[in-house]
Short mmCIF file of C-alpha atoms in Angstrom, two decimals:
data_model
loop_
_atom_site.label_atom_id
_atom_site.label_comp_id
_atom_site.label_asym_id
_atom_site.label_seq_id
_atom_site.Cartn_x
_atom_site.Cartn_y
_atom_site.Cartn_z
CA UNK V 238 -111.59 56.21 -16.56
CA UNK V 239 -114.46 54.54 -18.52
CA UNK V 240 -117.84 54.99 -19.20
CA UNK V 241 -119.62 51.62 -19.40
CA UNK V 242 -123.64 51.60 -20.22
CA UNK V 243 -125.82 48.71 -19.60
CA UNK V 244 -129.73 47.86 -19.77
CA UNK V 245 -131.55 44.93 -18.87
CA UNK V 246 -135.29 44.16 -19.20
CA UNK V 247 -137.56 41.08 -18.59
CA UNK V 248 -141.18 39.74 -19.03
CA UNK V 249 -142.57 37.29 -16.44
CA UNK V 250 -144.41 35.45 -18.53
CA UNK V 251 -146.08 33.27 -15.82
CA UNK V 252 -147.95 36.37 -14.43
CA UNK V 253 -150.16 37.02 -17.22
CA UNK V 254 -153.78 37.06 -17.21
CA UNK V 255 -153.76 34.82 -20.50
CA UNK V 256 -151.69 32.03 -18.63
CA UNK V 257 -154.04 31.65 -15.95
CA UNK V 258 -155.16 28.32 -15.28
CA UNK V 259 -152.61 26.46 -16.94
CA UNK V 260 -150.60 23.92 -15.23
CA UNK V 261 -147.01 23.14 -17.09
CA UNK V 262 -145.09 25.89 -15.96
CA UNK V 263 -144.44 27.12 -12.72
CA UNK V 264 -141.93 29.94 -14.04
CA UNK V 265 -141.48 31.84 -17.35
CA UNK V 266 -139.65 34.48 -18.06
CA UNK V 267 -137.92 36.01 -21.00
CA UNK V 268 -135.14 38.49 -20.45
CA UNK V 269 -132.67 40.53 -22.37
CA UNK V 270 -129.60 42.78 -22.04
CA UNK V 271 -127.24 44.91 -23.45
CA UNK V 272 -124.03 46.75 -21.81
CA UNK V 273 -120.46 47.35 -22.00
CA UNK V 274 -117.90 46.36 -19.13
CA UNK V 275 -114.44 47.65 -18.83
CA UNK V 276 -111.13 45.74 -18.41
CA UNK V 277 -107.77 47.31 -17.08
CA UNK V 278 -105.97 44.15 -17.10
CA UNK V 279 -102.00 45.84 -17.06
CA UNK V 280 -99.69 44.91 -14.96
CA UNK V 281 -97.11 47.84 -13.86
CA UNK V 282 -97.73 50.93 -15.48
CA UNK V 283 -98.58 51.28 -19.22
CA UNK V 284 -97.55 55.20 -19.67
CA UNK V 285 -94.48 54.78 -17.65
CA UNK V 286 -90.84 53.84 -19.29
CA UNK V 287 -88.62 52.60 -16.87
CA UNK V 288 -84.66 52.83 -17.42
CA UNK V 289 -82.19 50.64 -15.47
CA UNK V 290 -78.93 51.66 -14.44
CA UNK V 291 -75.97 50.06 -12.70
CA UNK V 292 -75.39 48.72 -15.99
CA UNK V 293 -71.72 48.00 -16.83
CA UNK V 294 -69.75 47.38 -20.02
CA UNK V 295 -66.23 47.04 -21.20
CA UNK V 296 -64.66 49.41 -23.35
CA UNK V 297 -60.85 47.97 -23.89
CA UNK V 298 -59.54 47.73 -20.00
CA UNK V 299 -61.83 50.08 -18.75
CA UNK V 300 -65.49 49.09 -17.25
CA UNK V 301 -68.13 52.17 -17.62
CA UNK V 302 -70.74 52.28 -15.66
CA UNK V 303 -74.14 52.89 -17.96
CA UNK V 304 -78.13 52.77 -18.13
CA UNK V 305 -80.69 51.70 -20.48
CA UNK V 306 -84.65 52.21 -21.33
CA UNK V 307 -85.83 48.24 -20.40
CA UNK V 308 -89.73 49.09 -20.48
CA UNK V 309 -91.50 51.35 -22.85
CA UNK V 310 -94.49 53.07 -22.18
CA UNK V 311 -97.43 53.60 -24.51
CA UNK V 312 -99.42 56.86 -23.45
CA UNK V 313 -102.30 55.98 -25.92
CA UNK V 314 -103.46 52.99 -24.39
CA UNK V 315 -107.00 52.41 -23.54
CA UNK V 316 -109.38 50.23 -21.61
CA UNK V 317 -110.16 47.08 -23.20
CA UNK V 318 -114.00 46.89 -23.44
CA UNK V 319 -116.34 44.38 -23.93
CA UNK V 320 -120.22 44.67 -25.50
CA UNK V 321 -122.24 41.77 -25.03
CA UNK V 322 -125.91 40.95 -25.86
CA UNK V 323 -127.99 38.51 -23.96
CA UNK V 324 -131.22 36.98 -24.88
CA UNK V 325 -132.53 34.49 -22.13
CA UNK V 326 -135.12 32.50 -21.53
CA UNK V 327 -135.94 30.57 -17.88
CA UNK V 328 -138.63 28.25 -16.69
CA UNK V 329 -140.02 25.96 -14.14
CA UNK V 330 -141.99 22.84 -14.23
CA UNK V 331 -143.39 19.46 -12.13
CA UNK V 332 -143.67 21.79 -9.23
CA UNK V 333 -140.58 23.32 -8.95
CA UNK V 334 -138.73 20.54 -9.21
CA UNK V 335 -137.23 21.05 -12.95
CA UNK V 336 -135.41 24.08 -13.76
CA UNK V 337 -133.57 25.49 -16.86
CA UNK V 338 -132.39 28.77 -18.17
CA UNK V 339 -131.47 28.98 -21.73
CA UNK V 340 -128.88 31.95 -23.17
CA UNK V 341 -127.77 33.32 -26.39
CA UNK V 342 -125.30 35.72 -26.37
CA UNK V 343 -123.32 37.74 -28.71
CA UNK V 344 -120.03 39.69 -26.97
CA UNK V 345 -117.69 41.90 -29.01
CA UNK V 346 -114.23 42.59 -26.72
CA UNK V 347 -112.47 45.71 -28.50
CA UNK V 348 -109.12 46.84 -27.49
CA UNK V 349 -107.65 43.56 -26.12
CA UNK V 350 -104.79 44.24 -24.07
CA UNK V 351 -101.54 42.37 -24.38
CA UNK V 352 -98.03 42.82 -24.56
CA UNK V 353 -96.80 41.60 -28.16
CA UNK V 354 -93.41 41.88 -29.16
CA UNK V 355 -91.49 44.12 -31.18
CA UNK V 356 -88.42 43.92 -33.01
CA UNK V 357 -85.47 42.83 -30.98
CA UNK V 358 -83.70 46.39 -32.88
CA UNK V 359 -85.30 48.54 -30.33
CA UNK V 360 -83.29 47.28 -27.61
CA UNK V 361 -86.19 46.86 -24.96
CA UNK V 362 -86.15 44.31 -22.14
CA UNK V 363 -89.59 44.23 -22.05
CA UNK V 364 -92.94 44.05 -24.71
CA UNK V 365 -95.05 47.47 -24.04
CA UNK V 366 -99.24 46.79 -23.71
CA UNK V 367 -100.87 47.90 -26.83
CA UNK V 368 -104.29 47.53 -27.96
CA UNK V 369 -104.45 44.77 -30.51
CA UNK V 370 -107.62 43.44 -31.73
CA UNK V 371 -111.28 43.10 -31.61
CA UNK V 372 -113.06 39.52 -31.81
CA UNK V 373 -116.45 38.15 -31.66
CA UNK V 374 -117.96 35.33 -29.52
CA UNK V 375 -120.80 33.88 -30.06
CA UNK V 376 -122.23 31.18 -28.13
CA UNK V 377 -124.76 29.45 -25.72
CA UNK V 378 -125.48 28.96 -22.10
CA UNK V 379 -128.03 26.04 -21.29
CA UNK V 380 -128.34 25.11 -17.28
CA UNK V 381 -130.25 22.23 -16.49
CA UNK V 382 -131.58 21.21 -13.09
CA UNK V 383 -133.83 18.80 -11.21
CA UNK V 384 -133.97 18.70 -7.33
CA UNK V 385 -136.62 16.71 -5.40
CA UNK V 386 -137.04 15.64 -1.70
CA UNK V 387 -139.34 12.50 -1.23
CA UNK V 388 -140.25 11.27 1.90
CA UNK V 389 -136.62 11.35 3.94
CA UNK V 390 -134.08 11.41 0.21
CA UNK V 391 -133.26 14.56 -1.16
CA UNK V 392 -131.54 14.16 -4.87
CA UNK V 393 -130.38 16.64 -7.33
CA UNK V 394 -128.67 16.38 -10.80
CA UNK V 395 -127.22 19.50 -13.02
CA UNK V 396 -126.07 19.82 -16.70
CA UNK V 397 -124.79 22.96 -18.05
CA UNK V 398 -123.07 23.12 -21.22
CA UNK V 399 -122.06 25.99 -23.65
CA UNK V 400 -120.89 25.81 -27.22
CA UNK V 401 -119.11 29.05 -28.43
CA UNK V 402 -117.55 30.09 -31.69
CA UNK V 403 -114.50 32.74 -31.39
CA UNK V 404 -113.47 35.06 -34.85
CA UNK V 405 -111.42 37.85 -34.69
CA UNK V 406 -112.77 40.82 -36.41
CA UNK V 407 -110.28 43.24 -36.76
CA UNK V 408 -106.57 43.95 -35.83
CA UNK V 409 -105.23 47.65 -34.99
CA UNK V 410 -102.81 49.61 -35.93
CA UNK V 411 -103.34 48.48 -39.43
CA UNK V 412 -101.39 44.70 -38.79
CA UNK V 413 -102.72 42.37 -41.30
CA UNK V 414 -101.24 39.18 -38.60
CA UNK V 415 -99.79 39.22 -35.16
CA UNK V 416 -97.21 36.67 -34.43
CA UNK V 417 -97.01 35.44 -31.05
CA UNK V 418 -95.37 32.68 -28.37
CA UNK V 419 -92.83 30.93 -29.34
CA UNK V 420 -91.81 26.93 -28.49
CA UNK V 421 -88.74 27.78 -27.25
CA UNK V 422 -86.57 27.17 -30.57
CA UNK V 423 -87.45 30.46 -32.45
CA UNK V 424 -90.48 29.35 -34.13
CA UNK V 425 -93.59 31.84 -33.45
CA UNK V 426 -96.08 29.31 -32.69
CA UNK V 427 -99.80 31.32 -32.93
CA UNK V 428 -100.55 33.44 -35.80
CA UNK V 429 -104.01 35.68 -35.38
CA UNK V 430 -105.56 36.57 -38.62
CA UNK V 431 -108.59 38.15 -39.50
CA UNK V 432 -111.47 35.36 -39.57
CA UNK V 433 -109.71 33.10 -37.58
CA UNK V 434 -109.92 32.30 -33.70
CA UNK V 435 -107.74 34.17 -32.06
CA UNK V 436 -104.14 32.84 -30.77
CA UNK V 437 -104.21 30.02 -33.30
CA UNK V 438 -101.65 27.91 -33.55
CA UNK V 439 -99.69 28.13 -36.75
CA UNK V 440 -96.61 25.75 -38.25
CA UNK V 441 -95.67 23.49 -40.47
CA UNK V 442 -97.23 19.60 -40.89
CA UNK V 443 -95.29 16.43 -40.57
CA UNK V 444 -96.05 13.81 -43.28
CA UNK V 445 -93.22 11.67 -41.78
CA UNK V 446 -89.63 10.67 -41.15
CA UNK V 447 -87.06 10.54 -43.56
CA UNK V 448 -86.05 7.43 -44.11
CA UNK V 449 -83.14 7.48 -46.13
CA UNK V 450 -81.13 10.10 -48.19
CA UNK V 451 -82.75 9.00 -51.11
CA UNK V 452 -86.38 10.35 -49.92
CA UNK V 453 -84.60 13.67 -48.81
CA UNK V 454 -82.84 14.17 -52.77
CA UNK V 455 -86.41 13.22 -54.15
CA UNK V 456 -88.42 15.89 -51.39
CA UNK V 457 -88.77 19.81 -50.48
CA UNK V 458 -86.23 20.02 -47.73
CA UNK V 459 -84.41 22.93 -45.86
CA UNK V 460 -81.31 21.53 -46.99
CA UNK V 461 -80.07 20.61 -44.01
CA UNK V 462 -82.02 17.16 -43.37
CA UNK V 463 -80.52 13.91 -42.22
CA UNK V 464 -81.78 10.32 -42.45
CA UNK V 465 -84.84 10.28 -39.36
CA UNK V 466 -85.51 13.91 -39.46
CA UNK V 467 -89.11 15.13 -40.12
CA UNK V 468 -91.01 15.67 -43.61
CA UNK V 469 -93.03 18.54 -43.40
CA UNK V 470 -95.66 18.91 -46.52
CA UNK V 471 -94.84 21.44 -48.77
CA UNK V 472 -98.48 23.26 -48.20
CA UNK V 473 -98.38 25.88 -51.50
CA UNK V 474 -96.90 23.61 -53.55
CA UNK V 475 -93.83 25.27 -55.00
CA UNK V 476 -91.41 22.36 -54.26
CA UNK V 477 -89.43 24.60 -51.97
CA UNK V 478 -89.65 24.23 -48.26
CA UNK V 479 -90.13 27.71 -46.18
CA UNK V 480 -91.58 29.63 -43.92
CA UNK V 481 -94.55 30.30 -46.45
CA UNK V 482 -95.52 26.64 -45.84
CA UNK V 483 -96.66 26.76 -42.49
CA UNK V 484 -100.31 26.98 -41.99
CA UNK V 485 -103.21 27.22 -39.76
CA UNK V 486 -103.03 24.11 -36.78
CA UNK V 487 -105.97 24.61 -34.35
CA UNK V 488 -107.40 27.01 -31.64
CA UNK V 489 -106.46 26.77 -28.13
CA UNK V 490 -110.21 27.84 -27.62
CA UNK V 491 -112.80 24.93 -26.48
CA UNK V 492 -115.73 24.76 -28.97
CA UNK V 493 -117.42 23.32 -25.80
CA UNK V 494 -117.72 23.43 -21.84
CA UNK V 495 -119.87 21.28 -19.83
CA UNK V 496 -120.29 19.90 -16.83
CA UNK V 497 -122.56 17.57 -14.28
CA UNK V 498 -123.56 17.70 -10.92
CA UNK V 499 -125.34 15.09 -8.99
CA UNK V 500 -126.12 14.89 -5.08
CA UNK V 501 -128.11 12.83 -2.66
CA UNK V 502 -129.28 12.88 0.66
CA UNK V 503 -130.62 10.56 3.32
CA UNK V 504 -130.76 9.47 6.72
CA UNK V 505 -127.98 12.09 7.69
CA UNK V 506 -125.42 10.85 5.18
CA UNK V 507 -125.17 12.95 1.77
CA UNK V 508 -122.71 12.99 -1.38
CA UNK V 509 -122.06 15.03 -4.06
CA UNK V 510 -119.88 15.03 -6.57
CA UNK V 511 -119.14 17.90 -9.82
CA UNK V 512 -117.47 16.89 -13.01
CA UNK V 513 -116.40 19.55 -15.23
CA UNK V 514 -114.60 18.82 -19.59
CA UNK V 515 -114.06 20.89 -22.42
CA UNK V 516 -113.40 19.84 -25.89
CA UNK V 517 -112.92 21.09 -29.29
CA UNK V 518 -109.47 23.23 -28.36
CA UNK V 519 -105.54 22.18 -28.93
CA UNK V 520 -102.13 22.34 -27.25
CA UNK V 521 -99.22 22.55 -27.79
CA UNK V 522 -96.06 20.25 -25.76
CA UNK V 523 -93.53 23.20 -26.07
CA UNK V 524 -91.76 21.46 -22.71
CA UNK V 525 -91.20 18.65 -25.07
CA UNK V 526 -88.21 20.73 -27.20
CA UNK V 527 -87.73 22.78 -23.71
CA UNK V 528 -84.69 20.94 -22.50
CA UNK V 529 -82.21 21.30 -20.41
CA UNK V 530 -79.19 18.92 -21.77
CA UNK V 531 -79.45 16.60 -24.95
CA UNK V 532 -79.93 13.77 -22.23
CA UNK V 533 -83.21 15.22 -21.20
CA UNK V 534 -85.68 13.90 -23.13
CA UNK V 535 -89.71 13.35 -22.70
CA UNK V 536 -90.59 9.57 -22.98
CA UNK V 537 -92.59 10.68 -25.63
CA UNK V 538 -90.03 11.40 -27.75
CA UNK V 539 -86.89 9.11 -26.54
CA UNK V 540 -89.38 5.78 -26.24
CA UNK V 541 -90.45 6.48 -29.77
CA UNK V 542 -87.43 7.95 -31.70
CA UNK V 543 -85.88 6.60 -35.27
CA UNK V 544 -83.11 4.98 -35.08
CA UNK V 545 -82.41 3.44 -38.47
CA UNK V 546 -84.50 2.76 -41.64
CA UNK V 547 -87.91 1.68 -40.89
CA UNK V 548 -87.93 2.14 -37.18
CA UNK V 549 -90.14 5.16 -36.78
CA UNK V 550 -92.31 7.45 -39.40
CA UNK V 551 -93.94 9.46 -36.34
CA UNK V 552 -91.06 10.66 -34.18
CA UNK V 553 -87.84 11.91 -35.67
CA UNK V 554 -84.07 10.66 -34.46
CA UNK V 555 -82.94 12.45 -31.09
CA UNK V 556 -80.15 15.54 -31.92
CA UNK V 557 -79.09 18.52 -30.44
CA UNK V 558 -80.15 21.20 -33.23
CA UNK V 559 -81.55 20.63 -36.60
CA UNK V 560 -85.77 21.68 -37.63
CA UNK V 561 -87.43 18.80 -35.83
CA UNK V 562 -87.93 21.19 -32.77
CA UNK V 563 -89.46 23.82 -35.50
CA UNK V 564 -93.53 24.62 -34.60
CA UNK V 565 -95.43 21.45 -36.18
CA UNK V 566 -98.69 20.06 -35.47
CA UNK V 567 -96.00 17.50 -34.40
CA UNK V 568 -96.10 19.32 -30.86
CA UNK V 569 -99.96 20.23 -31.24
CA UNK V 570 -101.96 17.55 -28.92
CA UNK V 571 -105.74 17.37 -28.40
CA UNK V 572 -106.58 19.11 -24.81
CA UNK V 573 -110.10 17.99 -24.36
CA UNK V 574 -110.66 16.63 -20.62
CA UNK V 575 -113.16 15.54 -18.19
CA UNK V 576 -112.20 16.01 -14.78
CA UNK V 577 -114.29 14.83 -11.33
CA UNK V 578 -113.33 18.78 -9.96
CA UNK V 579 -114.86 17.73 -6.34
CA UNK V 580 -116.47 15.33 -4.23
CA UNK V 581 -117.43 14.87 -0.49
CA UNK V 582 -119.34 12.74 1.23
CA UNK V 583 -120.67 13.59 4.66
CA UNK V 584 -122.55 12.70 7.76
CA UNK V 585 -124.88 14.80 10.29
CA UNK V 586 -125.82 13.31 13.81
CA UNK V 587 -129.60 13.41 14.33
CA UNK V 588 -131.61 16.03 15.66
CA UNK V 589 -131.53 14.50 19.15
CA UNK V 590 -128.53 13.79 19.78
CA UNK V 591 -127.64 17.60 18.71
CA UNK V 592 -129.73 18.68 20.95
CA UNK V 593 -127.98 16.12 24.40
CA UNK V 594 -124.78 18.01 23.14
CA UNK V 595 -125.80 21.33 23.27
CA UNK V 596 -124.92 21.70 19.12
CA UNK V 597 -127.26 23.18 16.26
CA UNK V 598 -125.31 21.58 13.36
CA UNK V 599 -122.30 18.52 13.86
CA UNK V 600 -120.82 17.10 10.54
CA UNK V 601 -117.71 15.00 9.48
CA UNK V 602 -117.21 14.98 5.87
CA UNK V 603 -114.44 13.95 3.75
CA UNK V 604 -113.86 15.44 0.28
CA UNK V 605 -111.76 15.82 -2.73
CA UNK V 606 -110.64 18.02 -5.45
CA UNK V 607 -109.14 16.99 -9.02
CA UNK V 608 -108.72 13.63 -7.96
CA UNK V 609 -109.39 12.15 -11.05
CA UNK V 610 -108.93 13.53 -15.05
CA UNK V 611 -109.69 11.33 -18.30
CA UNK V 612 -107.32 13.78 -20.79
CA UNK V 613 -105.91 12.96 -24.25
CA UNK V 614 -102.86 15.30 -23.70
CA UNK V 615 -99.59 13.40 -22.71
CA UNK V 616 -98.25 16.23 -20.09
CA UNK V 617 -99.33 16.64 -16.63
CA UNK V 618 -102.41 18.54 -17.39
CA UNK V 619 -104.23 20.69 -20.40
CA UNK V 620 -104.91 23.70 -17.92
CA UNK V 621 -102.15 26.10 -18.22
CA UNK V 622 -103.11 29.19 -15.95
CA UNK V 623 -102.08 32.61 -16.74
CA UNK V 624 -103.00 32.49 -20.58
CA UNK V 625 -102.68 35.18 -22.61
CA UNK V 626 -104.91 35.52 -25.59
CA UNK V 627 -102.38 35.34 -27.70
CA UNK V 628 -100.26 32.98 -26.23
CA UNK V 629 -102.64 30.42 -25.05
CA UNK V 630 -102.62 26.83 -24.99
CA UNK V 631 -98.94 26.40 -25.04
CA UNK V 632 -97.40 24.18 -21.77
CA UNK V 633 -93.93 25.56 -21.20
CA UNK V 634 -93.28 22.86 -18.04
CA UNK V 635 -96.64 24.08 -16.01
CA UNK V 636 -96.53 21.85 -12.66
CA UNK V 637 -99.45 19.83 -12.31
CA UNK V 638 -102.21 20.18 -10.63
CA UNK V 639 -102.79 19.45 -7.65
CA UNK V 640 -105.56 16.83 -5.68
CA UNK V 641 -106.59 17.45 -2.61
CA UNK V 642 -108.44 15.60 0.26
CA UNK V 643 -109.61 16.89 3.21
CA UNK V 644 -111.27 15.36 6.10
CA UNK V 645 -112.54 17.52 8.87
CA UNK V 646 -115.72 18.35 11.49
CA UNK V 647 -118.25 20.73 10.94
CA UNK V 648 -119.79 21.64 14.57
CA UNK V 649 -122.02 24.86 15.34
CA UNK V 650 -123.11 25.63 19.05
#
């Protein structure tokens, strides 16, 4: 159970004596609020191990039949909650026609829920849900609208857009970092730090290919390098090459969300048409090291790859092991987009000849969803559903997305 306050209060500005008489606006109000919502988000249940059997082993010639805890429970979970503050402001002008509402807000989530791991020691199958942090957003909402019917056209056009700025403020259970995801070679690939967005990707930086063995004698190296595998920059500066040089390599969170709407109307036929983009937030390409056979290689890599001196100081020689798969910015890829998320485009019969047919309303239409995306990412799509705030961002072979078109009739008797 919860308990989850809230309080909301607003001034109609418009309605006062004082703003009698004038003509600008044809709605203002100012509003605020301030409440807490709750969020069970768990899958399963949290206070409830769970211990396989049918589990079999060999001891010498003899197979014994045995069980094992695969899911631990934590009894001291507790809701994730979320206090947000809202200051708002809306208004109306040229007779209705313009409209725009304007929002501040300021939202503190405690008690995130996820499932981070623990060490491999304690033998579970399964990460239990723990509450793991608390971080800040703080952002803007602006929603912009004009709609006006003249004569027999109708148009309308919409812009929202909100920036937001994401900081986590505190990590339980006295953790000074939580390590999380992983690119499929080992590597942890977000690190969430106190001050920093949260799920932020974390690794080392390439400054190149090795050319020759000369630059690997005369560089910080593992030790294991060969001629066209990466450089990664030795970030503290100690001339030795290790885990401590790995740093900070973007947030999987957009800075900014926005989107446009436009439709129009006239002699029965009317379009519309809604584009939606982010930008500001990172991937990562983890499908890129996910493979299945040496063979299987991403274009990306295999068009690009050294193969001798001087071919390549971008993408490293194609092998079966070695630290070019390691978590690099390498693998990090800008995931801003702008997508057309749907259009249609339609046609009602006139009133009259409704009214010969017996119908109150007959359409045909066509529309369309995702048909078209201007992305910088090289994968099918920078939308990976299912994210975990920890774990975000990262495309481990999502299937794209699909478009859709749909034609059909819309008729009411």
């Amino acid at each position: 159970w919860g308990y989850f306050p809230s309080v909301a209060a607003g001034w109609n500005i418009a309605e006062e004596p004082f703003m009698r008489g004038q003509k600008l606006f044809d709605r203002l109000k100012l509003r605020a609020s301030w409440g807490i919502t709750g969020n069970d988000k768990i899958q399963d249940y949290p206070s409830l191990g769970r211990i396989q059997d049918e589990l079999y082993s060999a001891f010498g010639d003899t197979i014994q039949p045995g069980a094992t805890l695969v899911n631990y429970a934590n009894a001291d979970v507790r809701w994730e909650t979320t206090r947000q503050t809202d200051l708002g402001l809306e208004f109306s002008l040229f007779k209705g026609r313009f409209n725009a509402e304007i929002d501040w807000y300021r939202r503190f989530t405690f008690d995130i829920l996820s499932n981070l791991p623990i060490p491999d020691y304690v033998g579970s199958g399964s990460f239990p849900f723990v509450n793991a942090a608390q971080v800040e957003n703080i952002g803007w909402d602006f929603t912009l609208q004009w709609r006006e019917t003249r004569d027999k056209i109708t148009y309308n056009f919409g812009l929202i857009f909100s920036p937001v700025k994401n900081k986590v403020l505190k990590l339980n259970e006295g953790k000074s970092e939580i390590f999380e995801a992983s690119t499929g070679q080992g590597d942890f690939a977000t690190r969430t730090v106190i001050g920093s967005p949260i799920g932020a990707f974390y690794g080392y930086k390439v400054e190149g290919v090795f050319q020759n063995q000369e630059e690997i004698d005369s560089s910080p190296n593992f030790g294991t390098e060969a001629p066209g595998d990466f450089r990664f920059a030795d970030i503290n500066g100690d001339s030795v090459l290790n885990s401590m040089d790995r740093t900070y390599l973007g947030s999987p969170i957009p800075t900014l969300t926005y989107g446009f709407s436009a439709g129009f109307e006239v002699f029965g036929f009317d379009i519309a048409a809604d584009f939606f983009g982010v930008k500001g937030n990172k991937v990562v390409n983890a499908k890129a090291v996910a493979r299945f056979d040496t063979p299987n290689w991403e274009t990306l890599w295999y068009d690009n790859r050294w193969t001798g001196e001087g071919t390549s100081n971008t993408v490293p020689r194609v092998t079966n092991g070695g630290h070019n798969y390691r978590m690099s910015d390498f693998l990090v890829e800008d995931g801003a987009f702008f997508r057309l998320r749907t259009v249609s485009l339609g046609y009602s019969l006139p009133k009259r000849w409704r009214t010969e047919l017996g119908m109150s309303r007959a359409r045909i239409y066509a529309s369309g969803t995702n048909l078209w995306t201007k992305q910088a990412y090289s994968g099918f799509t920078p939308e990976f559903p299912g994210e975990n705030s920890f774990r975000a961002g990262i495309d481990y072979l999502n299937y794209p997305m699909a478009k859709i078109v749909l034609v059909g009739l819309d008729i009411t008797f």
